Each structure stands twice: as structure tokens, then as C-alpha cells.
mmCIF file with all atom_site columns, C-alpha atoms in Angstrom:
data_model
loop_
_atom_site.group_PDB
_atom_site.id
_atom_site.type_symbol
_atom_site.label_atom_id
_atom_site.label_alt_id
_atom_site.label_comp_id
_atom_site.label_asym_id
_atom_site.label_entity_id
_atom_site.label_seq_id
_atom_site.pdbx_PDB_ins_code
_atom_site.Cartn_x
_atom_site.Cartn_y
_atom_site.Cartn_z
_atom_site.occupancy
_atom_site.B_iso_or_equiv
_atom_site.pdbx_formal_charge
_atom_site.auth_seq_id
_atom_site.auth_comp_id
_atom_site.auth_asym_id
_atom_site.auth_atom_id
_atom_site.pdbx_PDB_model_num
ATOM 1   C CA . MET A 1 1   ? 8.839   20.109  -21.124 1.00 45.00 ? 1   MET A CA 1
ATOM 2   C CA . SER A 1 2   ? 5.773   20.957  -19.013 1.00 46.00 ? 2   SER A CA 1
ATOM 3   C CA . GLU A 1 3   ? 3.195   18.498  -17.734 1.00 45.00 ? 3   GLU A CA 1
ATOM 4   C CA . GLU A 1 4   ? 0.642   19.928  -20.176 1.00 53.00 ? 4   GLU A CA 1
ATOM 5   C CA . THR A 1 5   ? 2.770   18.891  -23.182 1.00 67.00 ? 5   THR A CA 1
ATOM 6   C CA . LEU A 1 6   ? 3.196   15.301  -21.964 1.00 68.00 ? 6   LEU A CA 1
ATOM 7   C CA . THR A 1 7   ? 0.799   12.602  -23.033 1.00 68.00 ? 7   THR A CA 1
ATOM 8   C CA . ARG A 1 8   ? -1.042  10.511  -20.420 1.00 64.00 ? 8   ARG A CA 1
ATOM 9   C CA . GLN A 1 9   ? 1.164   7.540   -21.317 1.00 63.00 ? 9   GLN A CA 1
ATOM 10  C CA . GLN A 1 10  ? 4.347   9.589   -20.781 1.00 63.00 ? 10  GLN A CA 1
ATOM 11  C CA . ILE A 1 11  ? 3.124   10.863  -17.407 1.00 66.00 ? 11  ILE A CA 1
ATOM 12  C CA . ARG A 1 12  ? 2.226   7.348   -16.263 1.00 62.00 ? 12  ARG A CA 1
ATOM 13  C CA . ARG A 1 13  ? 5.601   6.015   -17.389 1.00 60.00 ? 13  ARG A CA 1
ATOM 14  C CA . LYS A 1 14  ? 7.495   8.756   -15.535 1.00 61.00 ? 14  LYS A CA 1
ATOM 15  C CA . ARG A 1 15  ? 5.485   8.189   -12.368 1.00 61.00 ? 15  ARG A CA 1
ATOM 16  C CA . LYS A 1 16  ? 5.994   4.420   -12.576 1.00 55.00 ? 16  LYS A CA 1
ATOM 17  C CA . PHE A 1 17  ? 9.763   4.760   -12.896 1.00 54.00 ? 17  PHE A CA 1
ATOM 18  C CA . GLY A 1 18  ? 10.109  7.573   -10.360 1.00 54.00 ? 18  GLY A CA 1
ATOM 19  C CA . GLU A 1 19  ? 11.186  10.166  -12.922 1.00 59.00 ? 19  GLU A CA 1
ATOM 20  C CA . PRO A 1 20  ? 10.388  13.870  -12.357 1.00 56.00 ? 20  PRO A CA 1
ATOM 21  C CA . ILE A 1 21  ? 7.501   15.181  -14.448 1.00 60.00 ? 21  ILE A CA 1
ATOM 22  C CA . LEU A 1 22  ? 8.365   18.856  -13.982 1.00 59.00 ? 22  LEU A CA 1
ATOM 23  C CA . PRO A 1 23  ? 11.846  20.430  -13.551 1.00 53.00 ? 23  PRO A CA 1
ATOM 24  C CA . GLU A 1 24  ? 11.028  21.540  -10.001 1.00 50.00 ? 24  GLU A CA 1
ATOM 25  C CA . GLU A 1 25  ? 10.265  17.923  -9.087  1.00 49.00 ? 25  GLU A CA 1
ATOM 26  C CA . GLU A 1 26  ? 13.825  16.726  -9.730  1.00 48.00 ? 26  GLU A CA 1
ATOM 27  C CA . ASP A 1 27  ? 14.890  17.307  -6.112  1.00 50.00 ? 27  ASP A CA 1
ATOM 28  C CA . GLU A 1 28  ? 11.761  15.536  -4.810  1.00 49.00 ? 28  GLU A CA 1
ATOM 29  C CA . THR A 1 29  ? 12.866  12.240  -6.376  1.00 47.00 ? 29  THR A CA 1
ATOM 30  C CA . GLU A 1 30  ? 15.871  12.240  -4.013  1.00 57.00 ? 30  GLU A CA 1
ATOM 31  C CA . GLN A 1 31  ? 13.732  12.548  -0.882  1.00 73.00 ? 31  GLN A CA 1
ATOM 32  C CA . GLU A 1 32  ? 13.235  9.341   1.038   1.00 76.00 ? 32  GLU A CA 1
ATOM 33  C CA . HIS A 1 33  ? 9.770   8.187   1.960   1.00 80.00 ? 33  HIS A CA 1
ATOM 34  C CA . ARG A 1 34  ? 7.763   5.031   2.483   1.00 84.00 ? 34  ARG A CA 1
ATOM 35  C CA . HIS A 1 35  ? 6.977   2.762   -0.474  1.00 89.00 ? 35  HIS A CA 1
ATOM 36  C CA . ILE A 1 36  ? 4.462   -0.077  -0.698  1.00 92.00 ? 36  ILE A CA 1
ATOM 37  C CA . ILE A 1 37  ? 5.347   -2.487  -3.525  1.00 92.00 ? 37  ILE A CA 1
ATOM 38  C CA . ALA A 1 38  ? 3.189   -5.411  -4.660  1.00 92.00 ? 38  ALA A CA 1
ATOM 39  C CA . VAL A 1 39  ? 4.823   -8.252  -6.598  1.00 92.00 ? 39  VAL A CA 1
ATOM 40  C CA . THR A 1 40  ? 3.223   -11.319 -8.166  1.00 93.00 ? 40  THR A CA 1
ATOM 41  C CA . LEU A 1 41  ? 5.648   -14.137 -8.824  1.00 92.00 ? 41  LEU A CA 1
ATOM 42  C CA . ASP A 1 42  ? 6.138   -17.889 -8.873  1.00 92.00 ? 42  ASP A CA 1
ATOM 43  C CA . ASN A 1 43  ? 5.227   -19.480 -5.552  1.00 91.00 ? 43  ASN A CA 1
ATOM 44  C CA . THR A 1 44  ? 8.704   -20.876 -4.911  1.00 87.00 ? 44  THR A CA 1
ATOM 45  C CA . ILE A 1 45  ? 11.362  -20.157 -2.284  1.00 83.00 ? 45  ILE A CA 1
ATOM 46  C CA . GLY A 1 46  ? 13.947  -19.261 -4.931  1.00 85.00 ? 46  GLY A CA 1
ATOM 47  C CA . ALA A 1 47  ? 11.706  -16.611 -6.492  1.00 87.00 ? 47  ALA A CA 1
ATOM 48  C CA . LEU A 1 48  ? 11.034  -14.980 -3.105  1.00 85.00 ? 48  LEU A CA 1
ATOM 49  C CA . ASN A 1 49  ? 14.719  -14.922 -2.224  1.00 86.00 ? 49  ASN A CA 1
ATOM 50  C CA . ARG A 1 50  ? 15.669  -13.221 -5.490  1.00 87.00 ? 50  ARG A CA 1
ATOM 51  C CA . VAL A 1 51  ? 13.175  -10.421 -4.830  1.00 87.00 ? 51  VAL A CA 1
ATOM 52  C CA . THR A 1 52  ? 14.294  -9.709  -1.257  1.00 84.00 ? 52  THR A CA 1
ATOM 53  C CA . ASN A 1 53  ? 17.976  -10.003 -2.227  1.00 85.00 ? 53  ASN A CA 1
ATOM 54  C CA . LEU A 1 54  ? 17.604  -7.110  -4.676  1.00 84.00 ? 54  LEU A CA 1
ATOM 55  C CA . PHE A 1 55  ? 16.629  -4.820  -1.809  1.00 82.00 ? 55  PHE A CA 1
ATOM 56  C CA . SER A 1 56  ? 19.288  -6.074  0.609   1.00 81.00 ? 56  SER A CA 1
ATOM 57  C CA . ALA A 1 57  ? 21.973  -5.671  -2.070  1.00 81.00 ? 57  ALA A CA 1
ATOM 58  C CA . ARG A 1 58  ? 21.079  -1.961  -2.282  1.00 77.00 ? 58  ARG A CA 1
ATOM 59  C CA . GLY A 1 59  ? 21.137  -1.574  1.505   1.00 77.00 ? 59  GLY A CA 1
ATOM 60  C CA . PHE A 1 60  ? 17.365  -1.171  1.817   1.00 78.00 ? 60  PHE A CA 1
ATOM 61  C CA . ASN A 1 61  ? 15.708  -2.286  5.028   1.00 80.00 ? 61  ASN A CA 1
ATOM 62  C CA . LEU A 1 62  ? 12.369  -4.018  4.502   1.00 86.00 ? 62  LEU A CA 1
ATOM 63  C CA . GLU A 1 63  ? 9.946   -2.759  7.154   1.00 86.00 ? 63  GLU A CA 1
ATOM 64  C CA . SER A 1 64  ? 7.535   -5.598  6.421   1.00 88.00 ? 64  SER A CA 1
ATOM 65  C CA . VAL A 1 65  ? 7.183   -8.538  4.059   1.00 90.00 ? 65  VAL A CA 1
ATOM 66  C CA . ALA A 1 66  ? 3.850   -10.319 3.583   1.00 92.00 ? 66  ALA A CA 1
ATOM 67  C CA . VAL A 1 67  ? 3.440   -13.195 1.144   1.00 91.00 ? 67  VAL A CA 1
ATOM 68  C CA . GLY A 1 68  ? 0.710   -15.685 0.338   1.00 91.00 ? 68  GLY A CA 1
ATOM 69  C CA . GLU A 1 69  ? -0.954  -17.625 -2.433  1.00 92.00 ? 69  GLU A CA 1
ATOM 70  C CA . THR A 1 70  ? -3.260  -15.933 -4.925  1.00 92.00 ? 70  THR A CA 1
ATOM 71  C CA . GLU A 1 71  ? -6.312  -17.490 -6.589  1.00 93.00 ? 71  GLU A CA 1
ATOM 72  C CA . ASP A 1 72  ? -3.727  -19.642 -8.398  1.00 93.00 ? 72  ASP A CA 1
ATOM 73  C CA . SER A 1 73  ? -1.752  -21.758 -5.895  1.00 92.00 ? 73  SER A CA 1
ATOM 74  C CA . SER A 1 74  ? 1.314   -21.671 -8.167  1.00 93.00 ? 74  SER A CA 1
ATOM 75  C CA . VAL A 1 75  ? 1.429   -17.847 -8.015  1.00 93.00 ? 75  VAL A CA 1
ATOM 76  C CA . ALA A 1 76  ? 2.230   -15.826 -4.876  1.00 93.00 ? 76  ALA A CA 1
ATOM 77  C CA . ARG A 1 77  ? 1.594   -12.186 -4.060  1.00 94.00 ? 77  ARG A CA 1
ATOM 78  C CA . LEU A 1 78  ? 4.351   -10.428 -2.143  1.00 92.00 ? 78  LEU A CA 1
ATOM 79  C CA . THR A 1 79  ? 3.817   -7.047  -0.475  1.00 93.00 ? 79  THR A CA 1
ATOM 80  C CA . LEU A 1 80  ? 6.949   -5.156  0.550   1.00 91.00 ? 80  LEU A CA 1
ATOM 81  C CA . VAL A 1 81  ? 7.206   -1.985  2.613   1.00 91.00 ? 81  VAL A CA 1
ATOM 82  C CA . THR A 1 82  ? 10.481  -0.060  2.505   1.00 87.00 ? 82  THR A CA 1
ATOM 83  C CA . VAL A 1 83  ? 11.829  3.482   2.782   1.00 85.00 ? 83  VAL A CA 1
ATOM 84  C CA . GLY A 1 84  ? 13.872  5.079   0.005   1.00 80.00 ? 84  GLY A CA 1
ATOM 85  C CA . ASN A 1 85  ? 13.926  7.788   -2.655  1.00 81.00 ? 85  ASN A CA 1
ATOM 86  C CA . ASP A 1 86  ? 11.800  7.433   -5.763  1.00 81.00 ? 86  ASP A CA 1
ATOM 87  C CA . ARG A 1 87  ? 14.717  7.133   -8.179  1.00 81.00 ? 87  ARG A CA 1
ATOM 88  C CA . ILE A 1 88  ? 16.428  4.207   -6.451  1.00 80.00 ? 88  ILE A CA 1
ATOM 89  C CA . VAL A 1 89  ? 13.166  2.388   -5.685  1.00 82.00 ? 89  VAL A CA 1
ATOM 90  C CA . ALA A 1 90  ? 12.150  2.806   -9.323  1.00 84.00 ? 90  ALA A CA 1
ATOM 91  C CA . GLN A 1 91  ? 15.434  1.221   -10.426 1.00 83.00 ? 91  GLN A CA 1
ATOM 92  C CA . ILE A 1 92  ? 14.816  -1.739  -8.137  1.00 84.00 ? 92  ILE A CA 1
ATOM 93  C CA . THR A 1 93  ? 11.239  -2.204  -9.370  1.00 85.00 ? 93  THR A CA 1
ATOM 94  C CA . ARG A 1 94  ? 12.507  -2.233  -12.962 1.00 86.00 ? 94  ARG A CA 1
ATOM 95  C CA . GLN A 1 95  ? 15.009  -4.935  -12.016 1.00 85.00 ? 95  GLN A CA 1
ATOM 96  C CA . LEU A 1 96  ? 12.247  -6.881  -10.258 1.00 85.00 ? 96  LEU A CA 1
ATOM 97  C CA . ASP A 1 97  ? 10.112  -6.646  -13.382 1.00 84.00 ? 97  ASP A CA 1
ATOM 98  C CA . ASN A 1 98  ? 12.922  -8.277  -15.380 1.00 84.00 ? 98  ASN A CA 1
ATOM 99  C CA . LEU A 1 99  ? 13.276  -11.316 -13.120 1.00 84.00 ? 99  LEU A CA 1
ATOM 100 C CA . VAL A 1 100 ? 12.310  -14.576 -14.821 1.00 80.00 ? 100 VAL A CA 1
ATOM 101 C CA . ASN A 1 101 ? 9.925   -15.705 -12.058 1.00 87.00 ? 101 ASN A CA 1
ATOM 102 C CA . THR A 1 102 ? 8.201   -12.312 -11.675 1.00 89.00 ? 102 THR A CA 1
ATOM 103 C CA . TYR A 1 103 ? 4.888   -11.547 -13.401 1.00 92.00 ? 103 TYR A CA 1
ATOM 104 C CA . ASP A 1 104 ? 4.002   -8.048  -12.215 1.00 91.00 ? 104 ASP A CA 1
ATOM 105 C CA . VAL A 1 105 ? 5.549   -5.316  -10.040 1.00 90.00 ? 105 VAL A CA 1
ATOM 106 C CA . THR A 1 106 ? 3.519   -2.314  -8.857  1.00 89.00 ? 106 THR A CA 1
ATOM 107 C CA . ASP A 1 107 ? 4.540   0.564   -6.605  1.00 89.00 ? 107 ASP A CA 1
ATOM 108 C CA . LEU A 1 108 ? 1.258   1.406   -4.876  1.00 90.00 ? 108 LEU A CA 1
ATOM 109 C CA . THR A 1 109 ? 2.668   4.357   -2.943  1.00 86.00 ? 109 THR A CA 1
ATOM 110 C CA . ASP A 1 110 ? 1.022   7.127   -4.977  1.00 84.00 ? 110 ASP A CA 1
ATOM 111 C CA . ALA A 1 111 ? -1.845  5.015   -6.323  1.00 84.00 ? 111 ALA A CA 1
ATOM 112 C CA . ASP A 1 112 ? -5.357  4.878   -4.904  1.00 86.00 ? 112 ASP A CA 1
ATOM 113 C CA . HIS A 1 113 ? -5.062  1.737   -2.784  1.00 88.00 ? 113 HIS A CA 1
ATOM 114 C CA . VAL A 1 114 ? -6.319  -0.023  0.320   1.00 90.00 ? 114 VAL A CA 1
ATOM 115 C CA . GLU A 1 115 ? -3.888  -1.508  2.850   1.00 92.00 ? 115 GLU A CA 1
ATOM 116 C CA . ARG A 1 116 ? -4.397  -3.695  5.896   1.00 94.00 ? 116 ARG A CA 1
ATOM 117 C CA . GLU A 1 117 ? -2.284  -5.273  8.615   1.00 95.00 ? 117 GLU A CA 1
ATOM 118 C CA . LEU A 1 118 ? -3.198  -7.769  11.329  1.00 96.00 ? 118 LEU A CA 1
ATOM 119 C CA . CYS A 1 119 ? -1.912  -7.235  14.874  1.00 97.00 ? 119 CYS A CA 1
ATOM 120 C CA . LEU A 1 120 ? -2.145  -9.633  17.824  1.00 98.00 ? 120 LEU A CA 1
ATOM 121 C CA . LEU A 1 121 ? -1.274  -7.967  21.124  1.00 98.00 ? 121 LEU A CA 1
ATOM 122 C CA . LYS A 1 122 ? -1.013  -9.587  24.568  1.00 97.00 ? 122 LYS A CA 1
ATOM 123 C CA . VAL A 1 123 ? -1.532  -7.096  27.374  1.00 97.00 ? 123 VAL A CA 1
ATOM 124 C CA . GLN A 1 124 ? -1.673  -7.359  31.157  1.00 95.00 ? 124 GLN A CA 1
ATOM 125 C CA . TYR A 1 125 ? -4.837  -6.304  32.964  1.00 96.00 ? 125 TYR A CA 1
ATOM 126 C CA . THR A 1 126 ? -6.348  -5.981  36.397  1.00 94.00 ? 126 THR A CA 1
ATOM 127 C CA . SER A 1 127 ? -9.929  -5.491  37.532  1.00 94.00 ? 127 SER A CA 1
ATOM 128 C CA . GLU A 1 128 ? -9.232  -1.736  37.542  1.00 95.00 ? 128 GLU A CA 1
ATOM 129 C CA . THR A 1 129 ? -7.612  -1.500  34.081  1.00 95.00 ? 129 THR A CA 1
ATOM 130 C CA . ARG A 1 130 ? -9.809  -4.055  32.298  1.00 96.00 ? 130 ARG A CA 1
ATOM 131 C CA . PRO A 1 131 ? -12.667 -1.612  31.431  1.00 96.00 ? 131 PRO A CA 1
ATOM 132 C CA . GLU A 1 132 ? -10.253 0.944   29.957  1.00 96.00 ? 132 GLU A CA 1
ATOM 133 C CA . ILE A 1 133 ? -8.456  -1.700  27.872  1.00 96.00 ? 133 ILE A CA 1
ATOM 134 C CA . LEU A 1 134 ? -11.766 -2.967  26.500  1.00 96.00 ? 134 LEU A CA 1
ATOM 135 C CA . ASP A 1 135 ? -12.849 0.599   25.702  1.00 97.00 ? 135 ASP A CA 1
ATOM 136 C CA . ILE A 1 136 ? -9.647  1.147   23.705  1.00 96.00 ? 136 ILE A CA 1
ATOM 137 C CA . LYS A 1 137 ? -10.225 -2.166  21.948  1.00 96.00 ? 137 LYS A CA 1
ATOM 138 C CA . ASP A 1 138 ? -13.734 -1.038  20.938  1.00 97.00 ? 138 ASP A CA 1
ATOM 139 C CA . ILE A 1 139 ? -12.483 2.327   19.661  1.00 96.00 ? 139 ILE A CA 1
ATOM 140 C CA . PHE A 1 140 ? -10.052 0.508   17.341  1.00 96.00 ? 140 PHE A CA 1
ATOM 141 C CA . ARG A 1 141 ? -12.733 -2.035  16.379  1.00 96.00 ? 141 ARG A CA 1
ATOM 142 C CA . GLY A 1 142 ? -10.674 -4.896  17.735  1.00 96.00 ? 142 GLY A CA 1
ATOM 143 C CA . ARG A 1 143 ? -11.727 -8.069  19.499  1.00 96.00 ? 143 ARG A CA 1
ATOM 144 C CA . VAL A 1 144 ? -10.579 -10.293 22.318  1.00 97.00 ? 144 VAL A CA 1
ATOM 145 C CA . VAL A 1 145 ? -9.287  -13.661 21.069  1.00 97.00 ? 145 VAL A CA 1
ATOM 146 C CA . ASN A 1 146 ? -7.868  -15.096 24.301  1.00 96.00 ? 146 ASN A CA 1
ATOM 147 C CA . VAL A 1 147 ? -8.157  -14.380 28.036  1.00 96.00 ? 147 VAL A CA 1
ATOM 148 C CA . THR A 1 148 ? -6.291  -15.606 31.128  1.00 95.00 ? 148 THR A CA 1
ATOM 149 C CA . PRO A 1 149 ? -6.653  -14.376 34.712  1.00 94.00 ? 149 PRO A CA 1
ATOM 150 C CA . GLU A 1 150 ? -3.792  -11.905 34.132  1.00 94.00 ? 150 GLU A CA 1
ATOM 151 C CA . THR A 1 151 ? -3.568  -11.220 30.389  1.00 96.00 ? 151 THR A CA 1
ATOM 152 C CA . MET A 1 152 ? -5.716  -10.935 27.292  1.00 97.00 ? 152 MET A CA 1
ATOM 153 C CA . VAL A 1 153 ? -4.871  -11.182 23.595  1.00 98.00 ? 153 VAL A CA 1
ATOM 154 C CA . LEU A 1 154 ? -6.449  -8.540  21.358  1.00 97.00 ? 154 LEU A CA 1
ATOM 155 C CA . GLU A 1 155 ? -6.769  -8.612  17.586  1.00 98.00 ? 155 GLU A CA 1
ATOM 156 C CA . VAL A 1 156 ? -6.870  -5.442  15.494  1.00 97.00 ? 156 VAL A CA 1
ATOM 157 C CA . THR A 1 157 ? -6.700  -4.960  11.725  1.00 96.00 ? 157 THR A CA 1
ATOM 158 C CA . GLY A 1 158 ? -6.208  -1.772  9.742   1.00 95.00 ? 158 GLY A CA 1
ATOM 159 C CA . PRO A 1 159 ? -3.674  0.521   8.059   1.00 92.00 ? 159 PRO A CA 1
ATOM 160 C CA . ASN A 1 160 ? -0.179  0.942   9.466   1.00 91.00 ? 160 ASN A CA 1
ATOM 161 C CA . LYS A 1 161 ? -0.992  4.194   11.292  1.00 93.00 ? 161 LYS A CA 1
ATOM 162 C CA . LYS A 1 162 ? -3.977  2.629   13.042  1.00 96.00 ? 162 LYS A CA 1
ATOM 163 C CA . ILE A 1 163 ? -1.911  -0.336  14.255  1.00 96.00 ? 163 ILE A CA 1
ATOM 164 C CA . ASN A 1 164 ? 0.871   1.963   15.494  1.00 95.00 ? 164 ASN A CA 1
ATOM 165 C CA . ALA A 1 165 ? -1.664  4.081   17.381  1.00 96.00 ? 165 ALA A CA 1
ATOM 166 C CA . PHE A 1 166 ? -3.270  1.009   18.960  1.00 97.00 ? 166 PHE A CA 1
ATOM 167 C CA . VAL A 1 167 ? 0.093   -0.342  20.153  1.00 96.00 ? 167 VAL A CA 1
ATOM 168 C CA . GLY A 1 168 ? 0.958   3.091   21.550  1.00 96.00 ? 168 GLY A CA 1
ATOM 169 C CA . MET A 1 169 ? -2.285  3.271   23.512  1.00 95.00 ? 169 MET A CA 1
ATOM 170 C CA . MET A 1 170 ? -1.623  -0.143  25.056  1.00 96.00 ? 170 MET A CA 1
ATOM 171 C CA . GLU A 1 171 ? 1.951   0.549   26.178  1.00 95.00 ? 171 GLU A CA 1
ATOM 172 C CA . GLU A 1 172 ? 0.971   2.033   29.530  1.00 93.00 ? 172 GLU A CA 1
ATOM 173 C CA . HIS A 1 173 ? -0.987  -1.115  30.414  1.00 94.00 ? 173 HIS A CA 1
ATOM 174 C CA . GLY A 1 174 ? 1.994   -3.457  30.094  1.00 93.00 ? 174 GLY A CA 1
ATOM 175 C CA . ILE A 1 175 ? 2.391   -5.128  26.711  1.00 96.00 ? 175 ILE A CA 1
ATOM 176 C CA . GLU A 1 176 ? 3.808   -8.644  26.983  1.00 96.00 ? 176 GLU A CA 1
ATOM 177 C CA . GLU A 1 177 ? 3.942   -9.581  23.315  1.00 96.00 ? 177 GLU A CA 1
ATOM 178 C CA . VAL A 1 178 ? 3.123   -8.187  19.877  1.00 97.00 ? 178 VAL A CA 1
ATOM 179 C CA . ALA A 1 179 ? 2.844   -10.054 16.574  1.00 96.00 ? 179 ALA A CA 1
ATOM 180 C CA . ARG A 1 180 ? 2.232   -8.120  13.340  1.00 95.00 ? 180 ARG A CA 1
ATOM 181 C CA . SER A 1 181 ? 1.546   -9.745  10.001  1.00 93.00 ? 181 SER A CA 1
ATOM 182 C CA . GLY A 1 182 ? 3.069   -7.058  7.799   1.00 91.00 ? 182 GLY A CA 1
ATOM 183 C CA . GLN A 1 183 ? 1.001   -5.063  5.340   1.00 92.00 ? 183 GLN A CA 1
ATOM 184 C CA . VAL A 1 184 ? -0.955  -6.274  2.343   1.00 93.00 ? 184 VAL A CA 1
ATOM 185 C CA . ALA A 1 185 ? -2.272  -3.820  -0.231  1.00 92.00 ? 185 ALA A CA 1
ATOM 186 C CA . MET A 1 186 ? -4.007  -3.589  -3.595  1.00 89.00 ? 186 MET A CA 1
ATOM 187 C CA . HIS A 1 187 ? -5.530  -1.014  -5.927  1.00 85.00 ? 187 HIS A CA 1
ATOM 188 C CA . ARG A 1 188 ? -8.785  0.429   -4.622  1.00 80.00 ? 188 ARG A CA 1
ATOM 189 C CA . ASN A 1 189 ? -10.347 0.832   -8.066  1.00 70.00 ? 189 ASN A CA 1
ATOM 190 C CA . LEU A 1 190 ? -9.582  0.433   -11.764 1.00 56.00 ? 190 LEU A CA 1
ATOM 191 C CA . GLU A 1 191 ? -8.319  3.284   -13.906 1.00 54.00 ? 191 GLU A CA 1
ATOM 192 C CA . TYR A 1 192 ? -10.879 4.726   -16.289 1.00 54.00 ? 192 TYR A CA 1
ATOM 193 C CA . GLU A 1 193 ? -11.295 7.580   -18.687 1.00 46.00 ? 193 GLU A CA 1
ATOM 194 C CA . ALA A 1 194 ? -13.654 10.239  -17.336 1.00 53.00 ? 194 ALA A CA 1
ATOM 195 C CA . PRO A 1 195 ? -16.413 11.162  -19.821 1.00 51.00 ? 195 PRO A CA 1
ATOM 196 C CA . ASN A 1 196 ? -16.070 14.496  -21.561 1.00 49.00 ? 196 ASN A CA 1
ATOM 197 C CA . PRO A 1 197 ? -19.277 16.506  -20.944 1.00 52.00 ? 197 PRO A CA 1
ATOM 198 C CA . LEU A 1 198 ? -18.504 18.814  -23.888 1.00 50.00 ? 198 LEU A CA 1
ATOM 199 C CA . ALA A 1 199 ? -18.276 15.861  -26.241 1.00 45.00 ? 199 ALA A CA 1
ATOM 200 C CA . SER A 1 200 ? -21.641 14.592  -24.993 1.00 46.00 ? 200 SER A CA 1
ATOM 201 C CA . ALA A 1 201 ? -23.216 18.009  -25.556 1.00 47.00 ? 201 ALA A CA 1
ATOM 202 C CA . ASP A 1 202 ? -21.814 18.196  -29.076 1.00 45.00 ? 202 ASP A CA 1
ATOM 203 C CA . ALA A 1 203 ? -23.141 14.748  -29.877 1.00 45.00 ? 203 ALA A CA 1
ATOM 204 C CA . ALA A 1 204 ? -26.612 15.727  -28.735 1.00 47.00 ? 204 ALA A CA 1
ATOM 205 C CA . GLN A 1 205 ? -26.662 18.882  -30.915 1.00 48.00 ? 205 GLN A CA 1
ATOM 206 C CA . PRO A 1 206 ? -28.415 18.351  -34.302 1.00 48.00 ? 206 PRO A CA 1
ATOM 207 C CA . GLU A 1 207 ? -26.215 18.741  -37.354 1.00 48.00 ? 207 GLU A CA 1
ATOM 208 C CA . ASN A 1 208 ? -28.211 21.689  -38.722 1.00 51.00 ? 208 ASN A CA 1
ATOM 209 C CA . GLY A 1 209 ? -27.858 23.568  -35.425 1.00 48.00 ? 209 GLY A CA 1
ATOM 210 C CA . SER A 1 210 ? -31.642 23.639  -34.798 1.00 47.00 ? 210 SER A CA 1
ATOM 211 C CA . THR A 1 211 ? -33.151 22.785  -31.458 1.00 47.00 ? 211 THR A CA 1
ATOM 212 C CA . PRO A 1 212 ? -34.733 19.329  -31.339 1.00 46.00 ? 212 PRO A CA 1
ATOM 213 C CA . ASP A 1 213 ? -38.503 19.219  -30.921 1.00 50.00 ? 213 ASP A CA 1
ATOM 214 C CA . ASN A 1 214 ? -39.846 18.218  -27.519 1.00 47.00 ? 214 ASN A CA 1
ATOM 215 C CA . LYS A 1 215 ? -42.023 15.152  -27.734 1.00 44.00 ? 215 LYS A CA 1
#
């Protein structure tokens, strides 16, 4: 069955569960890559443990886990980052969706989304290296949150790649400590049906096929 013969609902379902849409995509589902999964669930320790235990039981390493309250203090939003193939991750997300304390599970990996991570980095400096460190901080749109005669603490937020690049640039200056919050992510925009320009043109055409008078 080709992609053209599938309905939009069937395509969305296959993508959600990590199933191949076309025959040539079957091998791609076995390739491992990074997944960002957002889960809303009861704001209790037991609910959080059940979610993370599903991944550890399958041997998945969680690169980052970020959790916090939503607009409802009884509901938490958990953002997980892990590496695995689409088929296995899809199986885990289905199991997560069936947990009693879980309300919604979304794999944001292939969706249009925005992600952010907070990084606090303590770096050594001297009078000679201070200008260069501050220049790097400005390039990454960071800010200084603490200063001592020998070290400064910098704060930077952004996607994972930006944080990794910032840490890499600071290594030569003598990093003393790094604290990273883990990633949070959400959909960038809502799904919508694009208007059909042909349908609009047909609707504007008079029934008798004549051209409307200009007024």
C-alpha cells in the first residue's frame, strides 16, 4: 500500500506508533536515533516512577528527565529524552498511554516543536581570558549570574545543540562545574487543514458559468 492510498488518519496513526508508511521505510524503523517524549500524568512520585521504570526495564538510557507542575498543580508534565529505534520507542509510548495515572503521551521527535534547556556553567577566568569568555557568553545570548575573583557562573538557555556548543567553547578556559536542567519541549503550533484554493475558486464561480458583473 502506497502513501497516496492511505488516509490522513492512517498516516498519523502509523507515524505515532513508529510503523513504516512505505515498504522501503521498514528498515528505517530499526535505526536508532534521539526521541523527545512529553508525558502528562498525575503529580505523584508513584506515577513518575512507573514511567521511568518502563524505559529502564527495556534497557533504555534516559539522557535527560525534566518534570514540573502544569497549570493544574495536581498534573505534572514530564519530558524524556532517550535514544532508540522507532519501533521499540513506539511500543513503550503505547504502554505509557495505558498507565492509569497517565493522561497523554506524545513523541515530539518528528513533530514541529520548540525545545529548551537551561545550563549553569562555572568557569575560571583571569584578566586576560575574561574578555573572551564574556564575548562567547554574548554570542550564545547568555548572562553572568555570579562572579568571584577567580570564577564566574554563566547562564545559557536554548536547544540541546546550542548548550553542547557553549560547553565545548568553555572547555579550554577551565570549567569547574556544569548543571543542566534537562530538556523541555512542546508543539510549536496546532495542526490545521490547509485551505484548498481550487475549492475556493469553484465556490466563487456562478452556477450558470457566466462571469459576475463588476460593481
